[in-house]
Amino acid sequence: MLMKTLKIIKIGGNIIDDPKALDDFLYHFSTIEGPKILVHGGGKLATKLAEQMNIKVQMTDGRRITDPQTLDLITMVYAGKINKNIVTTLQKNACNALGFTGADGNTILSVKRPVKDIDYGFVGDVVKVNTTVLESLLAQHITPVFCAITHSTEGQLLNTNADTIAAELAIGFAQQYQTELYYCFEKNGVLINVENDDSVIEHLTKETYQDLLSQQIIVNGMLPKLNNCFYAIDHQVHKVCLGKPAMLYKQNSKFTTIQAS
């Protein structure tokens, strides 16, 4: 029997921080047929508010160190303001949506990242996705909207990478659906030349990826994103696409696709 397709779509700060871009994206997202899940990061708002409240912003290799004050702040921003603004805009566009952290419905369980070279504080690494509640919502044509917060069994909220949450959701549903994972960001996809947005690698394989790594063509922020992509492919996700949001709705858009070989 042909499996139904489920799209898991992740958006980042380049969309969240631009009200017009976010409004346009959510309009087009609402028109996507079939079951779908939206995952969003936090954008720059948490950092801006932290500075206004004299809460020290600590970053290491682009990742936020999450002390107790920072956790309180990002929970308010991610799970509150950003998540609810997205949900209410989807309702305006006739897309019935429900906002989630990983704690809601016990959907995403994490553990606090162990201290090795760096103490990241209250940062979570995903250990389990529970799909039962989400399956029921999808069957009722309700769209879950996840922010980058999960929880532990000890009643602790945890700051969790949104790219990872999207990948783990796609993996969690891979037995019930043909899952497709979309990472929407500011580039047209994985680029041979980061200065040339037309130099898109339209089909990326593990072999090509290893070649690009050895040539140091792929570095910095793309590395964890692509590691998530191949991790998802290795765990039965049907395909992963990376590019600008237009790849979801505009024909002839350039973007990168990764599929199991």
Coordinates of C-alpha atoms in Angstrom, one line a residue:
M1 CA 0.0 0.0 0.0
L2 CA 1.3 3.5 -0.9
M3 CA 2.3 5.4 2.2
K4 CA 0.9 8.9 2.7
T5 CA 3.4 11.8 2.6
L6 CA 4.1 13.9 5.7
K7 CA 6.0 17.1 5.2
I8 CA 8.1 18.4 8.2
I9 CA 9.2 22.0 7.4
K10 CA 11.7 24.0 9.5
I11 CA 12.1 27.7 9.3
G12 CA 14.9 29.8 10.8
G13 CA 15.7 33.3 11.9
N14 CA 15.9 34.8 8.4
I15 CA 12.1 34.3 8.1
I16 CA 11.1 34.8 11.7
D17 CA 13.0 38.1 12.0
D18 CA 11.3 39.6 8.9
P19 CA 7.5 40.1 9.5
K20 CA 6.7 40.3 5.8
A21 CA 8.7 37.3 4.9
L22 CA 7.1 35.3 7.8
D23 CA 3.6 36.4 6.7
D24 CA 4.3 35.4 3.1
F25 CA 5.8 32.1 4.1
L26 CA 2.8 31.2 6.4
Y27 CA 0.3 32.1 3.6
H28 CA 2.1 29.7 1.2
F29 CA 2.6 27.1 4.0
S30 CA -1.2 27.1 4.6
T31 CA -1.8 26.1 1.0
I32 CA 0.3 23.0 1.2
E33 CA -2.0 20.0 0.9
G34 CA -1.8 17.0 3.1
P35 CA -0.4 16.5 6.6
K36 CA 2.4 18.8 7.6
I37 CA 4.3 19.9 10.7
L38 CA 6.1 23.2 11.1
V39 CA 9.2 23.7 13.3
H40 CA 10.7 27.1 14.0
G41 CA 13.7 28.5 15.7
G42 CA 14.0 31.7 17.7
G43 CA 15.5 34.3 15.5
K44 CA 17.1 37.4 17.0
L45 CA 14.3 38.4 19.4
A46 CA 15.6 36.4 22.4
T47 CA 19.0 38.0 22.0
K48 CA 17.5 41.5 21.7
L49 CA 15.4 41.0 24.8
A50 CA 18.3 39.5 26.8
E51 CA 20.3 42.6 26.1
Q52 CA 17.4 44.9 27.2
M53 CA 17.1 42.9 30.4
N54 CA 20.8 42.8 31.0
I55 CA 21.0 39.0 30.7
K56 CA 24.4 37.9 29.4
V57 CA 24.2 36.3 26.0
Q58 CA 26.8 33.5 25.7
M59 CA 27.4 31.8 22.4
T60 CA 30.0 29.0 21.5
D61 CA 30.3 28.0 17.8
G62 CA 27.0 29.6 17.1
R63 CA 25.2 27.7 19.9
R64 CA 23.6 29.4 22.8
I65 CA 24.8 28.7 26.4
T66 CA 21.5 28.3 28.3
D67 CA 21.7 29.3 31.9
P68 CA 18.5 29.4 34.1
Q69 CA 17.8 33.1 33.2
T70 CA 18.3 32.4 29.5
L71 CA 16.1 29.3 29.6
D72 CA 13.3 31.4 31.2
L73 CA 13.7 34.1 28.5
I74 CA 13.8 31.8 25.5
T75 CA 10.8 29.8 26.8
M76 CA 8.8 33.0 26.9
V77 CA 10.0 34.0 23.4
Y78 CA 10.0 30.7 21.6
A79 CA 7.0 29.0 23.1
G80 CA 5.1 32.2 23.8
K81 CA 5.4 35.2 21.5
I82 CA 6.9 33.5 18.3
N83 CA 4.9 30.3 18.5
K84 CA 1.6 31.9 19.2
N85 CA 2.1 34.6 16.5
I86 CA 2.7 31.8 14.0
V87 CA -0.3 29.8 15.1
T88 CA -2.6 32.8 15.0
T89 CA -1.4 33.8 11.5
L90 CA -2.0 30.2 10.3
Q91 CA -5.5 30.5 11.7
K92 CA -6.0 33.7 9.7
N93 CA -5.0 31.7 6.6
A94 CA -7.5 28.9 7.4
C95 CA -4.9 26.4 8.5
N96 CA -5.9 25.0 11.8
A97 CA -2.8 24.8 13.9
L98 CA -1.7 24.0 17.5
G99 CA 1.5 25.2 19.2
F100 CA 3.9 22.7 20.8
T101 CA 6.9 22.4 23.0
G102 CA 8.3 18.9 23.3
A103 CA 6.6 18.8 26.8
D104 CA 3.1 19.1 25.4
G105 CA 1.6 15.7 24.9
N106 CA 5.0 14.3 26.0
T107 CA 5.9 14.5 22.3
I108 CA 9.7 15.0 22.4
L109 CA 11.8 13.7 25.3
S110 CA 15.3 14.9 25.7
V111 CA 18.2 14.6 28.1
K112 CA 20.3 17.5 29.4
R113 CA 23.5 17.6 27.4
P114 CA 26.4 16.1 29.4
V115 CA 29.3 18.4 30.2
K116 CA 32.4 17.6 28.1
D117 CA 34.6 20.4 26.9
I118 CA 31.8 22.9 27.2
D119 CA 28.9 23.2 29.6
Y120 CA 26.0 24.2 27.5
G121 CA 23.7 24.5 30.5
F122 CA 20.0 23.6 29.9
V123 CA 20.4 22.3 26.4
G124 CA 18.6 19.1 25.4
D125 CA 19.6 16.2 23.2
V126 CA 16.6 14.3 21.8
V127 CA 16.2 10.7 22.9
K128 CA 12.6 9.9 21.9
V129 CA 9.7 11.2 19.8
N130 CA 6.2 10.1 20.8
T131 CA 3.9 10.3 17.7
T132 CA 0.6 9.2 19.2
V133 CA -0.9 12.6 20.1
L134 CA 0.5 14.1 16.8
E135 CA -1.0 11.3 14.7
S136 CA -4.4 12.1 16.2
L137 CA -4.1 15.8 15.4
L138 CA -2.9 15.1 11.8
A139 CA -5.8 12.8 11.3
Q140 CA -8.1 15.8 12.2
H141 CA -6.3 18.1 9.7
I142 CA -4.6 20.0 12.6
T143 CA -1.1 21.3 11.9
P144 CA 1.4 21.0 14.9
V145 CA 3.8 24.0 15.2
F146 CA 6.9 23.2 17.3
C147 CA 9.3 25.6 18.9
A148 CA 12.8 24.7 19.9
I149 CA 12.0 23.6 23.5
T150 CA 11.8 20.0 24.7
H151 CA 11.7 18.4 28.1
S152 CA 13.2 15.7 30.3
T153 CA 11.6 13.1 32.6
E154 CA 12.7 15.3 35.6
G155 CA 10.2 18.1 34.7
Q156 CA 12.9 20.2 33.1
L157 CA 12.5 22.3 30.0
L158 CA 15.5 22.2 27.6
N159 CA 16.7 24.4 24.8
T160 CA 17.0 22.2 21.8
N161 CA 18.3 22.7 18.3
A162 CA 15.3 23.3 15.9
D163 CA 17.1 21.5 13.0
T164 CA 17.5 18.5 15.2
I165 CA 13.8 18.6 16.3
A166 CA 12.7 18.6 12.7
A167 CA 14.9 15.7 11.8
E168 CA 13.8 13.7 14.8
L169 CA 10.1 14.3 14.0
A170 CA 10.7 13.1 10.5
I171 CA 12.4 10.0 11.8
G172 CA 9.7 9.4 14.4
F173 CA 7.0 9.3 11.7
A174 CA 9.0 7.3 9.1
Q175 CA 7.1 4.1 9.9
Q176 CA 3.7 5.6 9.4
Y177 CA 4.4 8.0 6.6
Q178 CA 6.7 8.7 3.7
T179 CA 8.4 11.6 5.5
E180 CA 9.9 14.6 3.7
L181 CA 12.1 17.1 5.6
Y182 CA 12.5 20.6 4.4
Y183 CA 15.0 23.1 5.8
C184 CA 14.1 26.6 4.7
F185 CA 16.9 29.2 5.0
E186 CA 18.4 32.2 3.2
K187 CA 20.4 30.3 0.5
N188 CA 19.1 28.4 -2.6
G189 CA 20.6 25.2 -1.2
V190 CA 24.0 23.7 -0.6
L191 CA 26.4 25.8 -2.7
I192 CA 29.7 25.1 -4.4
N193 CA 30.6 28.7 -4.0
V194 CA 29.0 30.5 -1.0
E195 CA 29.3 33.8 -2.8
N196 CA 27.3 32.5 -5.8
D197 CA 23.7 31.7 -5.0
D198 CA 23.3 30.0 -8.4
S199 CA 26.0 27.4 -7.7
V200 CA 23.5 25.0 -6.2
I201 CA 24.2 21.3 -5.8
E202 CA 20.8 20.1 -6.8
H203 CA 21.4 16.4 -5.8
L204 CA 23.7 15.7 -2.9
T205 CA 24.9 12.2 -2.1
K206 CA 27.0 10.9 0.8
E207 CA 29.9 10.5 -1.6
T208 CA 29.6 14.1 -2.9
Y209 CA 29.3 15.4 0.6
Q210 CA 32.5 13.6 1.7
D211 CA 34.3 15.1 -1.3
L212 CA 33.1 18.6 -0.4
L213 CA 34.1 18.2 3.2
S214 CA 37.6 17.0 2.2
Q215 CA 37.9 20.1 -0.1
Q216 CA 36.6 22.3 2.8
I217 CA 33.9 23.6 0.5
I218 CA 31.3 22.9 3.2
V219 CA 32.2 24.5 6.6
N220 CA 30.8 26.3 9.6
G221 CA 27.0 26.5 9.9
M222 CA 26.2 24.1 7.1
L223 CA 28.0 21.2 8.8
P224 CA 25.5 20.5 11.7
K225 CA 22.6 21.1 9.3
L226 CA 23.9 18.6 6.8
N227 CA 24.8 16.1 9.5
N228 CA 21.1 16.3 10.6
C229 CA 20.1 15.7 6.9
F230 CA 22.2 12.5 6.5
Y231 CA 21.2 11.3 9.9
A232 CA 17.6 11.6 8.9
I233 CA 18.2 9.8 5.5
D234 CA 20.0 7.0 7.4
H235 CA 16.9 6.6 9.6
Q236 CA 14.3 6.0 6.8
V237 CA 13.3 9.6 6.0
H238 CA 12.4 9.6 2.3
K239 CA 14.1 12.8 1.3
V240 CA 15.5 16.0 2.6
C241 CA 15.4 19.4 0.8
L242 CA 17.4 22.5 1.6
G243 CA 16.7 26.0 0.1
K244 CA 14.7 29.1 0.2
P245 CA 11.0 28.8 1.1
A246 CA 10.0 29.2 -2.5
M247 CA 11.1 25.6 -3.1
L248 CA 7.8 24.6 -1.4
Y249 CA 5.5 26.3 -3.8
K250 CA 7.3 27.9 -6.8
Q251 CA 8.0 25.8 -9.8
N252 CA 11.6 25.7 -11.2
S253 CA 13.0 26.9 -7.9
K254 CA 16.6 25.8 -7.3
F255 CA 17.3 23.8 -4.1
T256 CA 19.2 20.8 -2.9
T257 CA 17.7 17.4 -2.5
I258 CA 19.2 14.5 -0.6
Q259 CA 17.6 11.0 -1.0
A260 CA 18.5 7.5 0.1
S261 CA 20.7 5.8 -2.5

